[in-house]
Tab-separated table of C-alpha atoms and ligand atoms in Angstrom:
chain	number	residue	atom	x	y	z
A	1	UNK	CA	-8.385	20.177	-12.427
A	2	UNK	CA	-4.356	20.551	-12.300
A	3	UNK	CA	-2.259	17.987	-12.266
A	4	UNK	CA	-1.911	17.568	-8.800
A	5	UNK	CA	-5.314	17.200	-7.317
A	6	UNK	CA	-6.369	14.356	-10.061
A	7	UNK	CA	-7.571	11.417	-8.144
A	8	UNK	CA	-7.196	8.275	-9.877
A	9	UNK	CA	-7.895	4.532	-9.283
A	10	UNK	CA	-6.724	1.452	-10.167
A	11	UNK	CA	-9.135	-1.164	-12.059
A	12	UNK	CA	-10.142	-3.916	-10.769
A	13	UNK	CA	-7.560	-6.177	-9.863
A	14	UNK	CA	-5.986	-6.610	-13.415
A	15	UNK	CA	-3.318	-9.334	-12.167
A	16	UNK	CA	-6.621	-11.162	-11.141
A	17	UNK	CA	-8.164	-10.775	-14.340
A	18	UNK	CA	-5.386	-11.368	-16.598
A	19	UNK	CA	-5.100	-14.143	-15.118
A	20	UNK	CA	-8.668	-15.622	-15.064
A	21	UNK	CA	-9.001	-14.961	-18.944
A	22	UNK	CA	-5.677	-16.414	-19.626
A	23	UNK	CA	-6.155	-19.690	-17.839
A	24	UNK	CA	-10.261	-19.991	-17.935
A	25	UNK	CA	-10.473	-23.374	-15.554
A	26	UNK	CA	-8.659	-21.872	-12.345
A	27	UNK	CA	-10.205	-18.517	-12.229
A	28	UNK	CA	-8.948	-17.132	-8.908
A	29	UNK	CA	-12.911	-16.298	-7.932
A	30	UNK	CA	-14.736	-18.695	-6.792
A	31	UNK	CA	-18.115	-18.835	-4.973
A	32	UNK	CA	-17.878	-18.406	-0.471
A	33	UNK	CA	-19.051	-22.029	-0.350
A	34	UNK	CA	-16.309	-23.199	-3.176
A	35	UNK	CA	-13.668	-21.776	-1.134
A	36	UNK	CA	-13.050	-21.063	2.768
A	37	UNK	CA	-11.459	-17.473	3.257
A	38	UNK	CA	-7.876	-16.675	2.363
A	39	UNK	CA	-4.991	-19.260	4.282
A	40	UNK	CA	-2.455	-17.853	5.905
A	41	UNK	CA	0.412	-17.670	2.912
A	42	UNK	CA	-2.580	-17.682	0.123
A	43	UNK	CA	-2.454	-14.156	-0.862
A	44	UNK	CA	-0.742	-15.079	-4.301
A	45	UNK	CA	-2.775	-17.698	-6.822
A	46	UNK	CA	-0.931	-20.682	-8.468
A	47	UNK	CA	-1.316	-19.074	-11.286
A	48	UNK	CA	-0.766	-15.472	-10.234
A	49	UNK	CA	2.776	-17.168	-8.798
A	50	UNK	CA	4.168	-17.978	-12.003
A	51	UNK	CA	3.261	-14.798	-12.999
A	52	UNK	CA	4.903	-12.625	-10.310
A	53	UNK	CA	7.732	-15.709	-10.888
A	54	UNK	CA	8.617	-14.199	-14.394
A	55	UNK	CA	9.260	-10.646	-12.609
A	56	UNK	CA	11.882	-11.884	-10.242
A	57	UNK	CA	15.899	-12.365	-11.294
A	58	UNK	CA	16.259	-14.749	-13.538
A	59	UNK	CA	20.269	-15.461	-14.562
A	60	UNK	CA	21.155	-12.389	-13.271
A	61	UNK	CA	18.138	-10.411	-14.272
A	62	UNK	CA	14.747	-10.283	-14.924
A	63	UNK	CA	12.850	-11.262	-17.817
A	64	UNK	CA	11.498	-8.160	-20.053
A	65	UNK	CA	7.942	-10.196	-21.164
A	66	UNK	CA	7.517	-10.990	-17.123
A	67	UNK	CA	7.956	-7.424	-16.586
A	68	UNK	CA	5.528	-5.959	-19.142
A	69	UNK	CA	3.060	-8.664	-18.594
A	70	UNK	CA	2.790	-7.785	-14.788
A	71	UNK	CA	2.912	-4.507	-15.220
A	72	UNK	CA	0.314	-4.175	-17.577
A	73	UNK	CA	-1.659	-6.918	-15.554
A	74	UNK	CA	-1.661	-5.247	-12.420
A	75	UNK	CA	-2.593	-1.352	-13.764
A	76	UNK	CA	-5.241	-2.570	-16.905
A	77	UNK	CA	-6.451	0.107	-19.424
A	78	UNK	CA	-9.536	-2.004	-20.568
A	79	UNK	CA	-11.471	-3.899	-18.174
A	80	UNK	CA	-14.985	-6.042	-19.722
A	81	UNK	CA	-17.849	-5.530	-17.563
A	82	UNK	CA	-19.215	-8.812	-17.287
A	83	UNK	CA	-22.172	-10.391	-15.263
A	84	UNK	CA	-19.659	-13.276	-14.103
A	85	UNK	CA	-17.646	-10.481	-12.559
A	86	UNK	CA	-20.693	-8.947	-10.388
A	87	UNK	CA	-21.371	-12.720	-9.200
A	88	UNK	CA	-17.098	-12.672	-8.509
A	89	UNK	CA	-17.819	-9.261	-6.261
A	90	UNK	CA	-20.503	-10.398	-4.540
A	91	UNK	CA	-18.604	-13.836	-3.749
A	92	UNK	CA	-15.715	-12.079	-2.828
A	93	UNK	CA	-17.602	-9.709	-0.357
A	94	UNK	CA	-19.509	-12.508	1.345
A	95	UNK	CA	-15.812	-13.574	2.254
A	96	UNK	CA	-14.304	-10.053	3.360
A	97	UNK	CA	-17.328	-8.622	4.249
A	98	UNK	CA	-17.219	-4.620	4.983
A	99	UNK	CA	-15.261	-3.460	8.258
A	100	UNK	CA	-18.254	-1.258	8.921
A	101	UNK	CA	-20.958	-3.356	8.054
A	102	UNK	CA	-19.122	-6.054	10.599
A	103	UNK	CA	-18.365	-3.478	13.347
A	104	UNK	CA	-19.856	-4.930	16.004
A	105	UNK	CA	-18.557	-8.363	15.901
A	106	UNK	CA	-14.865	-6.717	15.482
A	107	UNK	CA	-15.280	-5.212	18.481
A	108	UNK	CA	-16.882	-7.655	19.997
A	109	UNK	CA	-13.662	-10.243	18.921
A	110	UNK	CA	-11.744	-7.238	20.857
A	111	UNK	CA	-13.316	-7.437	24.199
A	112	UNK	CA	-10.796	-7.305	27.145
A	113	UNK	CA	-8.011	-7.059	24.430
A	114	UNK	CA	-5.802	-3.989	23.674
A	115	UNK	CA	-6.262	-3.419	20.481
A	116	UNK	CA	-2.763	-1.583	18.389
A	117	UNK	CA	-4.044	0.439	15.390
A	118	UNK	CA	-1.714	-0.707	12.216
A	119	UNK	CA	-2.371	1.827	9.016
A	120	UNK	CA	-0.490	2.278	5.882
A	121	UNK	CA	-0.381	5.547	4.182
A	122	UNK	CA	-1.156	5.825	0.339
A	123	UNK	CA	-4.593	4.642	-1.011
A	124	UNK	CA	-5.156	4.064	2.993
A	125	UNK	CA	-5.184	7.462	4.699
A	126	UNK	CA	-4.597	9.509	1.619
A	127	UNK	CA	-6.062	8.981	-2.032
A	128	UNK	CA	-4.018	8.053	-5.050
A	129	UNK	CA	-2.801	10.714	-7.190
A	130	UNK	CA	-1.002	10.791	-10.219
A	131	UNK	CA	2.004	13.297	-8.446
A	132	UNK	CA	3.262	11.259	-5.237
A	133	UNK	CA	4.700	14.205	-3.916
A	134	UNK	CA	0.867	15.589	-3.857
A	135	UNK	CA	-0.609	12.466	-1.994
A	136	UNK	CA	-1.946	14.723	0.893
A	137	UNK	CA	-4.310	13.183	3.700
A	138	UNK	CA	-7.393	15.863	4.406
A	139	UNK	CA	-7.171	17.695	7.264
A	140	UNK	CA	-10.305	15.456	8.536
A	141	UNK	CA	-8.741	12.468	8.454
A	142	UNK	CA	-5.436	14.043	10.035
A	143	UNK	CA	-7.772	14.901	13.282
A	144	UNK	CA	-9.352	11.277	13.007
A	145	UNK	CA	-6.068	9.772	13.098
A	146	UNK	CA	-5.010	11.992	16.315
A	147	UNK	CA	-7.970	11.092	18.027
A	148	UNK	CA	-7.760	7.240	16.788
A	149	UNK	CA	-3.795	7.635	18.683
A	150	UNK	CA	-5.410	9.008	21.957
A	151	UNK	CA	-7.542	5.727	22.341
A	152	UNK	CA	-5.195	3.225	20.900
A	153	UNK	CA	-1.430	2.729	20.661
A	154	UNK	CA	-1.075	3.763	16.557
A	155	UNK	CA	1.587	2.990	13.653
A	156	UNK	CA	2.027	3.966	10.058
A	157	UNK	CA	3.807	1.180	7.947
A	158	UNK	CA	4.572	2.828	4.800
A	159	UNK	CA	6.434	1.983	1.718
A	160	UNK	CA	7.915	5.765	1.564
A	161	UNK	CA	10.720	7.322	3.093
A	162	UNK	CA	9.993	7.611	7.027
A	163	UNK	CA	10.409	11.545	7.035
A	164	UNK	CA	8.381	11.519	3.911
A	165	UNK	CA	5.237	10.031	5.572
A	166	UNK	CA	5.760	12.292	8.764
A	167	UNK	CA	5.496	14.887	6.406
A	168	UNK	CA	2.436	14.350	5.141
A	169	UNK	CA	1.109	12.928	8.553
A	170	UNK	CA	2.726	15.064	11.026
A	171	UNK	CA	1.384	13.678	13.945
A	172	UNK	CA	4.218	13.283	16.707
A	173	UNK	CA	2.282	10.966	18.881
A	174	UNK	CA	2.420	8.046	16.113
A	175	UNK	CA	5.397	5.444	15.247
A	176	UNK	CA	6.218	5.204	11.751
A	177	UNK	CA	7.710	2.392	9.985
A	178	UNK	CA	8.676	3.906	6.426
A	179	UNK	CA	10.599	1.810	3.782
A	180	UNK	CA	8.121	-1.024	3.639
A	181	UNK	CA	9.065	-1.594	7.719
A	182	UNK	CA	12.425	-1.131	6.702
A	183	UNK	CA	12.803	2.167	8.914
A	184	UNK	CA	10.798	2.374	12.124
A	185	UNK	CA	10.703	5.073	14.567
A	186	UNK	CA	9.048	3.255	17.687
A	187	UNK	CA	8.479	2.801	21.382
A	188	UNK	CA	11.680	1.665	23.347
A	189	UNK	CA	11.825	-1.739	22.911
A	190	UNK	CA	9.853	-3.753	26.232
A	191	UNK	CA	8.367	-1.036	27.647
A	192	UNK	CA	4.577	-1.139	27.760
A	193	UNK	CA	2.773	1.639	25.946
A	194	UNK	CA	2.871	4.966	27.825
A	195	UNK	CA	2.860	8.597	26.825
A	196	UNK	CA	6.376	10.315	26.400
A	197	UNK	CA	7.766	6.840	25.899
A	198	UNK	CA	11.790	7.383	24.417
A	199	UNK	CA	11.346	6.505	20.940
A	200	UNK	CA	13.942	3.944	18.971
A	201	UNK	CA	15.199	3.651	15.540
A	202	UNK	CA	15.610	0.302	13.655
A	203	UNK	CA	17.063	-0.063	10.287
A	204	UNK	CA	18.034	-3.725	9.626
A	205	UNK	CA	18.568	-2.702	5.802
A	206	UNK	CA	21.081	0.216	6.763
A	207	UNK	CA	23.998	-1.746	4.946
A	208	UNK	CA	22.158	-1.118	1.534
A	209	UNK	CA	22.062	2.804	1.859
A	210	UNK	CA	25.276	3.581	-0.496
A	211	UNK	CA	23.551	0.901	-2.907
A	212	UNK	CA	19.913	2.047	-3.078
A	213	UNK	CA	21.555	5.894	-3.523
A	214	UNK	CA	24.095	4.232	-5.991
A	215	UNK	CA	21.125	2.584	-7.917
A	216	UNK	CA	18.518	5.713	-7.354
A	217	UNK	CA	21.058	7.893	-9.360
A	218	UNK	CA	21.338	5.154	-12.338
A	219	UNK	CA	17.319	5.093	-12.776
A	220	UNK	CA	17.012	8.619	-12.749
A	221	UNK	CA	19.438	8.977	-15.279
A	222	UNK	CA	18.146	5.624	-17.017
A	223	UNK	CA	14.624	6.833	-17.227
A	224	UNK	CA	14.930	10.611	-17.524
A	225	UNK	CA	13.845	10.548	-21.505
A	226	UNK	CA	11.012	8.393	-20.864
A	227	UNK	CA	8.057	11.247	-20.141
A	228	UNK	CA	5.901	10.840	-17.205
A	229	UNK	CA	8.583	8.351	-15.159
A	230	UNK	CA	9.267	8.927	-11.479
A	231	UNK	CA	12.278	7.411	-9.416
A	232	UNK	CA	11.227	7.998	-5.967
A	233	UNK	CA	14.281	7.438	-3.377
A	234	UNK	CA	12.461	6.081	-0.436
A	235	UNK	CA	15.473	5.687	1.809
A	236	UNK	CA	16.032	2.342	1.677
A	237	UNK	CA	13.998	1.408	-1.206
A	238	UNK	CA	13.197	2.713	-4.210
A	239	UNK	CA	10.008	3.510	-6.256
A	240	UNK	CA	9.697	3.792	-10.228
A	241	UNK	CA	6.277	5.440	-10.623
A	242	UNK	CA	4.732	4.365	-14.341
A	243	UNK	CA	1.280	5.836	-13.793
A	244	UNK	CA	1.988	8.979	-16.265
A	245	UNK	CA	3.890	7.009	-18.534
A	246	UNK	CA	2.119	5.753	-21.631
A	247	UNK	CA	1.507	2.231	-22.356
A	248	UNK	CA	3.941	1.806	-25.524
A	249	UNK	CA	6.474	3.258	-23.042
A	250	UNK	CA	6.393	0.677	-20.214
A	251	UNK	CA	8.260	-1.826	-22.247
A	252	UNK	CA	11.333	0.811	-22.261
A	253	UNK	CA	10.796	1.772	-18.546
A	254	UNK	CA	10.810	-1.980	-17.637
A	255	UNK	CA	13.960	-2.573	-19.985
A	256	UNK	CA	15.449	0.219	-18.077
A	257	UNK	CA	15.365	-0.923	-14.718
A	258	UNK	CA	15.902	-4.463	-15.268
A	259	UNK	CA	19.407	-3.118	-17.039
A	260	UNK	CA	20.207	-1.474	-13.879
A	261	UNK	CA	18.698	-4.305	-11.539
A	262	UNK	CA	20.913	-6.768	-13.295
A	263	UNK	CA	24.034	-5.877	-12.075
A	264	UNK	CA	22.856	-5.548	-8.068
A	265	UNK	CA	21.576	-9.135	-7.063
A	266	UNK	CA	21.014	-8.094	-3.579
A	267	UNK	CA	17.910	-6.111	-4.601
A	268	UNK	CA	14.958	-7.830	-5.320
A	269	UNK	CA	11.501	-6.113	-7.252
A	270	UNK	CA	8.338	-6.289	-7.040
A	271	UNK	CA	5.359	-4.180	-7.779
A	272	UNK	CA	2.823	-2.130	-6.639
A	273	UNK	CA	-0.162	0.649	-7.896
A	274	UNK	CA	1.704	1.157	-11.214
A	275	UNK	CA	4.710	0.948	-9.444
A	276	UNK	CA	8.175	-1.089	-9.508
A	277	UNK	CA	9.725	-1.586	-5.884
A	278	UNK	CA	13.135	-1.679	-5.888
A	279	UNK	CA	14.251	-3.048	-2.049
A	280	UNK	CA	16.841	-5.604	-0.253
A	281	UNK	CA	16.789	-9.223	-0.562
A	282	UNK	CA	16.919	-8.792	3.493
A	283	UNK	CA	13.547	-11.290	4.693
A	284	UNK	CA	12.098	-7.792	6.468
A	285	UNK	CA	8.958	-6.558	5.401
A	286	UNK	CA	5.791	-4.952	6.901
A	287	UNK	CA	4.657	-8.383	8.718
A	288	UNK	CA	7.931	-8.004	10.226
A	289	UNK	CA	7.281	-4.332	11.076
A	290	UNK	CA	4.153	-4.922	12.531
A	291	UNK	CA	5.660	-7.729	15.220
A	292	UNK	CA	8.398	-5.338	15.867
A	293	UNK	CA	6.564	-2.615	16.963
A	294	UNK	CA	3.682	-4.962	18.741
A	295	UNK	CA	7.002	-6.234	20.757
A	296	UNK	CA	8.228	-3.153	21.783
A	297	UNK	CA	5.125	-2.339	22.834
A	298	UNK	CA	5.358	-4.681	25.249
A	299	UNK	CA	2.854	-7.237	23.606
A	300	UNK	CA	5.491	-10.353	23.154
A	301	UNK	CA	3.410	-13.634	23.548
A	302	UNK	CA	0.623	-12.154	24.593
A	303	UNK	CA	-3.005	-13.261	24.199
A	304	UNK	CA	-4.581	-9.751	25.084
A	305	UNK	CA	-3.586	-7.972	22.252
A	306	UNK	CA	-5.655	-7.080	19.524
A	307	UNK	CA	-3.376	-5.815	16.231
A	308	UNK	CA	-5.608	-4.428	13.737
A	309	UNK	CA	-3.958	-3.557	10.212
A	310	UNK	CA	-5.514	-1.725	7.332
A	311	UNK	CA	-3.810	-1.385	4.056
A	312	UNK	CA	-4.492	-1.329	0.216
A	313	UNK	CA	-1.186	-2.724	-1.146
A	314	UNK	CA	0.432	-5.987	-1.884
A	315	UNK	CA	2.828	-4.928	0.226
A	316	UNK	CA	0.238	-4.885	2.969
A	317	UNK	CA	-0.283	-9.052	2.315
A	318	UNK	CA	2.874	-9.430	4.819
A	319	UNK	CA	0.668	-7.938	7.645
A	320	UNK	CA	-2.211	-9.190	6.634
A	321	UNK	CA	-0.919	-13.184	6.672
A	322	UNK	CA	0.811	-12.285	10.387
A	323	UNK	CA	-2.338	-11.454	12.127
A	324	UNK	CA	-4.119	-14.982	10.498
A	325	UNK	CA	-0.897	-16.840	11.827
A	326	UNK	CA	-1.008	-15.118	14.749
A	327	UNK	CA	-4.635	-15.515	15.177
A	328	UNK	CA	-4.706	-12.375	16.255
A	329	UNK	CA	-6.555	-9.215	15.439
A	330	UNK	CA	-7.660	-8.684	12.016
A	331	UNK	CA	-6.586	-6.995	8.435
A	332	UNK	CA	-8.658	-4.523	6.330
A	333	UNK	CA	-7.877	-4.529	2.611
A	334	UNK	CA	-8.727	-1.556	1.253
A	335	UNK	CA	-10.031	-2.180	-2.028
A	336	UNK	CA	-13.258	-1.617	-4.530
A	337	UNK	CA	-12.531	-4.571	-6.466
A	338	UNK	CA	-12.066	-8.311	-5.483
A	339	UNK	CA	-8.489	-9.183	-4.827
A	340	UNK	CA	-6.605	-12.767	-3.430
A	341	UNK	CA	-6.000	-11.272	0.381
A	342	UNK	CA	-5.380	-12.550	3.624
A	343	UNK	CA	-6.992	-9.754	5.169
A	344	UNK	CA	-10.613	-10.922	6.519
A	345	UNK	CA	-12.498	-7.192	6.062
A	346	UNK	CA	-12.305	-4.716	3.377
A	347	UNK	CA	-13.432	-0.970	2.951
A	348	UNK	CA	-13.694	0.591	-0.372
A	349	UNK	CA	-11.436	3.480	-0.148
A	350	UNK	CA	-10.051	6.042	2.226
A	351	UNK	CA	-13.243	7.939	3.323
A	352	UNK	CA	-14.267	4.622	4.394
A	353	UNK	CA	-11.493	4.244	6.249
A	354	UNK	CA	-12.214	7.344	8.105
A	355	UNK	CA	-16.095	6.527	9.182
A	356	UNK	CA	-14.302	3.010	10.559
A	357	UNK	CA	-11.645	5.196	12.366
A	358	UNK	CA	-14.217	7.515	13.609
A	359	UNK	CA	-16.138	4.473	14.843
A	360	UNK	CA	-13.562	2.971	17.125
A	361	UNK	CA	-13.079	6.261	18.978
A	362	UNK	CA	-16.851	7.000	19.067
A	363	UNK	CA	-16.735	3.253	20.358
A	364	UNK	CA	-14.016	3.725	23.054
A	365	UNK	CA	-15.406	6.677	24.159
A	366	UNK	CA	-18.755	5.609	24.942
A	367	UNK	CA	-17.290	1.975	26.642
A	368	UNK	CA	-14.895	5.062	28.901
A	369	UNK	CA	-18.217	6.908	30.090
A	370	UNK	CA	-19.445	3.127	30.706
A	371	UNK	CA	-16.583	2.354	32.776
A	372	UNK	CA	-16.776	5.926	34.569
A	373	UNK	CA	-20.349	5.411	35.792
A	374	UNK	CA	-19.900	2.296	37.235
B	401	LIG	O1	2.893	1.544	1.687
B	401	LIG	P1	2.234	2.769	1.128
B	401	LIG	O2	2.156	3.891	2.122
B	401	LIG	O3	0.900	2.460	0.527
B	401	LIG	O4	3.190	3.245	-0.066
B	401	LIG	C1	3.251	2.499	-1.288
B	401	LIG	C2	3.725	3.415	-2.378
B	401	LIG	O5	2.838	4.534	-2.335
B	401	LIG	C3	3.111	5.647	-3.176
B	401	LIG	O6	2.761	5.313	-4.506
B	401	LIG	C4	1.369	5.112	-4.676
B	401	LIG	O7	0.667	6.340	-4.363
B	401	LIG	C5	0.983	7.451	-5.239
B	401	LIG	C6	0.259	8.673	-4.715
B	401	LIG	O8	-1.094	8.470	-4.614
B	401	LIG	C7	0.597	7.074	-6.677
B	401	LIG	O9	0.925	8.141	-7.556
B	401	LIG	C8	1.322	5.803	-7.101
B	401	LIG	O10	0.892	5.392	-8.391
B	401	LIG	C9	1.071	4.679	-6.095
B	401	LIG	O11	1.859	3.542	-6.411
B	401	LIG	C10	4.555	6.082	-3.034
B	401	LIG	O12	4.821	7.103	-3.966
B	401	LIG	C11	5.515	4.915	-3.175
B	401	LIG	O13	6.826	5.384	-2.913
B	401	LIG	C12	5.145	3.885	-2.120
B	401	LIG	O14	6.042	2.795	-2.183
């Protein structure tokens, strides 16, 4: 196998168990009947909040131990196998059951609603890989999606550059929201969903271009003798890989940014599948994304809409706790090990993803011939 075409997975939600060995009594698993499923807002555990609270700026910058800690903690090297841990899986799928196993009550939730397809891109559509340059989507999941876009109105919300995901996409008929919803490329705003709609840009983080160039330069030239690093400029964001960097490196790569970070307050971190996201204080994210594009589709304050999101990130969480507040639609965490979501379904991993997509437009196409013989 080269490098390119290793496909790689994260272990079960380290954060998660970090954090359930470290403080024993409020283990973040608990049984369906000891706790109802994830609250709007409850994606992040007390104790997982003082966690993420030691990664954030701190007098100017972050601390080094938060860093390490959370990034260790969210991409483990040794995870115990435990028979409390099957019991925590099985809990946790009673409360996000499978998307596939729960079909036909999503569609039945659905009935007389439009639904608007919501998918982001890496672990989603495409498997992980070690080179994100190489995170190609199969060519069968390319036709799903096109088919998926001929039923349903369909987005990508992506933390990468917008022309980066078209590129691996390269469907025409989709809208893209690239830079964590930063950068989307969508229908003209009030206009109900129609083919060869004009198509609109909005970049409410264009002010931070010079700076996110500016501070792209500094990591590359920051990290550039630590082997196996990768500064990723996603527009306006920016993405320091660490999943080819080895462990007794990470403490350099974290001191690294945070030296940079320091001296730009206006950029906040956070992280993601052994990654550090580098982005704008700006309150955008994908939940914002997804109501932007659900607006300009014509869908303000209505009730027949029905947004469905699917996403493996944390990233993803700001989608995933719009549609509960909404009451709307539905997320789909994509994930093979139990994690604190507000999404109500889960799949395992992209192929699953695919059988669900190839569902819905087996679905809509059978409820069309319906419709046509009556
Ligand atoms: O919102 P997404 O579309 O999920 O993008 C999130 C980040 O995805 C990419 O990184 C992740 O996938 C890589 C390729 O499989 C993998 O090597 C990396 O470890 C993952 O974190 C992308 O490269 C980032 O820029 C995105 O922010």
């Amino acid at each position: 196998m080269t490098k390119q075409n290793v496909l790689v997975s994260d272990s079960p939600s380290a954060l998660n168990m970090t954090i359930t060995v470290a403080v024993s009594n409020s283990s973040i698993f608990t049984t369906a009947t000891q706790k109802p499923p994830a609250a709007p807002g409850g994606y992040i555990s007390i104790s997982r909040k003082k966690l993420l609270k030691n990664l954030e700026i701190n007098n100017g910058g972050p601390r080094a131990n938060g860093w390490i800690d959370s990034m260790r903690a969210s991409s483990p090297t040794h995870i115990k196998s435990t028979p409390s841990l099957a019991d925590e899986q099985s809990s946790w799928i009673l409360r996000h059951p499978s998307a596939l196993d729960m079909f036909e009550q999503i569609i039945d939730a659905s009935k007389g609603k439009q639904i608007v397809m919501f998918l982001d891109y890496d672990g989603t559509l495409s498997p992980i890989v070690e080179d994100p340059d190489q995170a190609f989507m199969s060519d069968a999941m390319r036709k799903t999606v096109k088919k998926l876009a001929r039923c349903f109105p369909t987005a990508i919300v992506s933390g990468r550059c917008r022309d980066k995901v078209y590129s691996f996409v390269r469907l025409a008929e989709l809208y893209y929201a690239g830079s964590h919803g930063m950068d989307i490329k969508g229908p003209a705003k009030g206009s109900k969903y129609k083919k060869g709609n004009q198509s609109v840009l909005f970049q409410p983080a264009s002010e931070f271009l010079p700076m996110i160039d500016e501070v792209y330069a500094q990591l590359i030239e920051k990290t550039k003798s630590i082997p196996g690093a990768i500064v990723e400029n996603n527009k306006f964001c920016v993405s320091v890989h660490y999943r080819c960097v080895e462990e007794k490196k990470w403490n350099e790569l974290a001191q690294q940014v945070r030296s940079v970070l320091k001296e730009y307050p206006k950029l906040r971190l956070s992280s993601g599948r052994k990654v550090l996201e580098i982005r704008p204080t700006i309150k955008w994210d994908k939940g914002k994304a997804l109501e932007f594009l659900l607006e300009s589709l014509g869908f303000t304050n209505c009730t027949d809409v029905f947004p469905v999101y699917i996403g493996d990130d944390r990233t993803d969480e700001d989608a995933f706790k719009i549609l509960r507040e909404r009451g709307q639609g539905f997320g789909i965490l994509v994930s093979k090990f139990p994690k604190e979501t507000s999404a109500s379904y889960s799949l395992q991993e992209p192929s699953e993803v695919m059988n669900f997509l190839q569902k819905m437009v087996e679905w809509k196409r059978q409820s069309l011939r319906g419709q046509a013989m009556v």
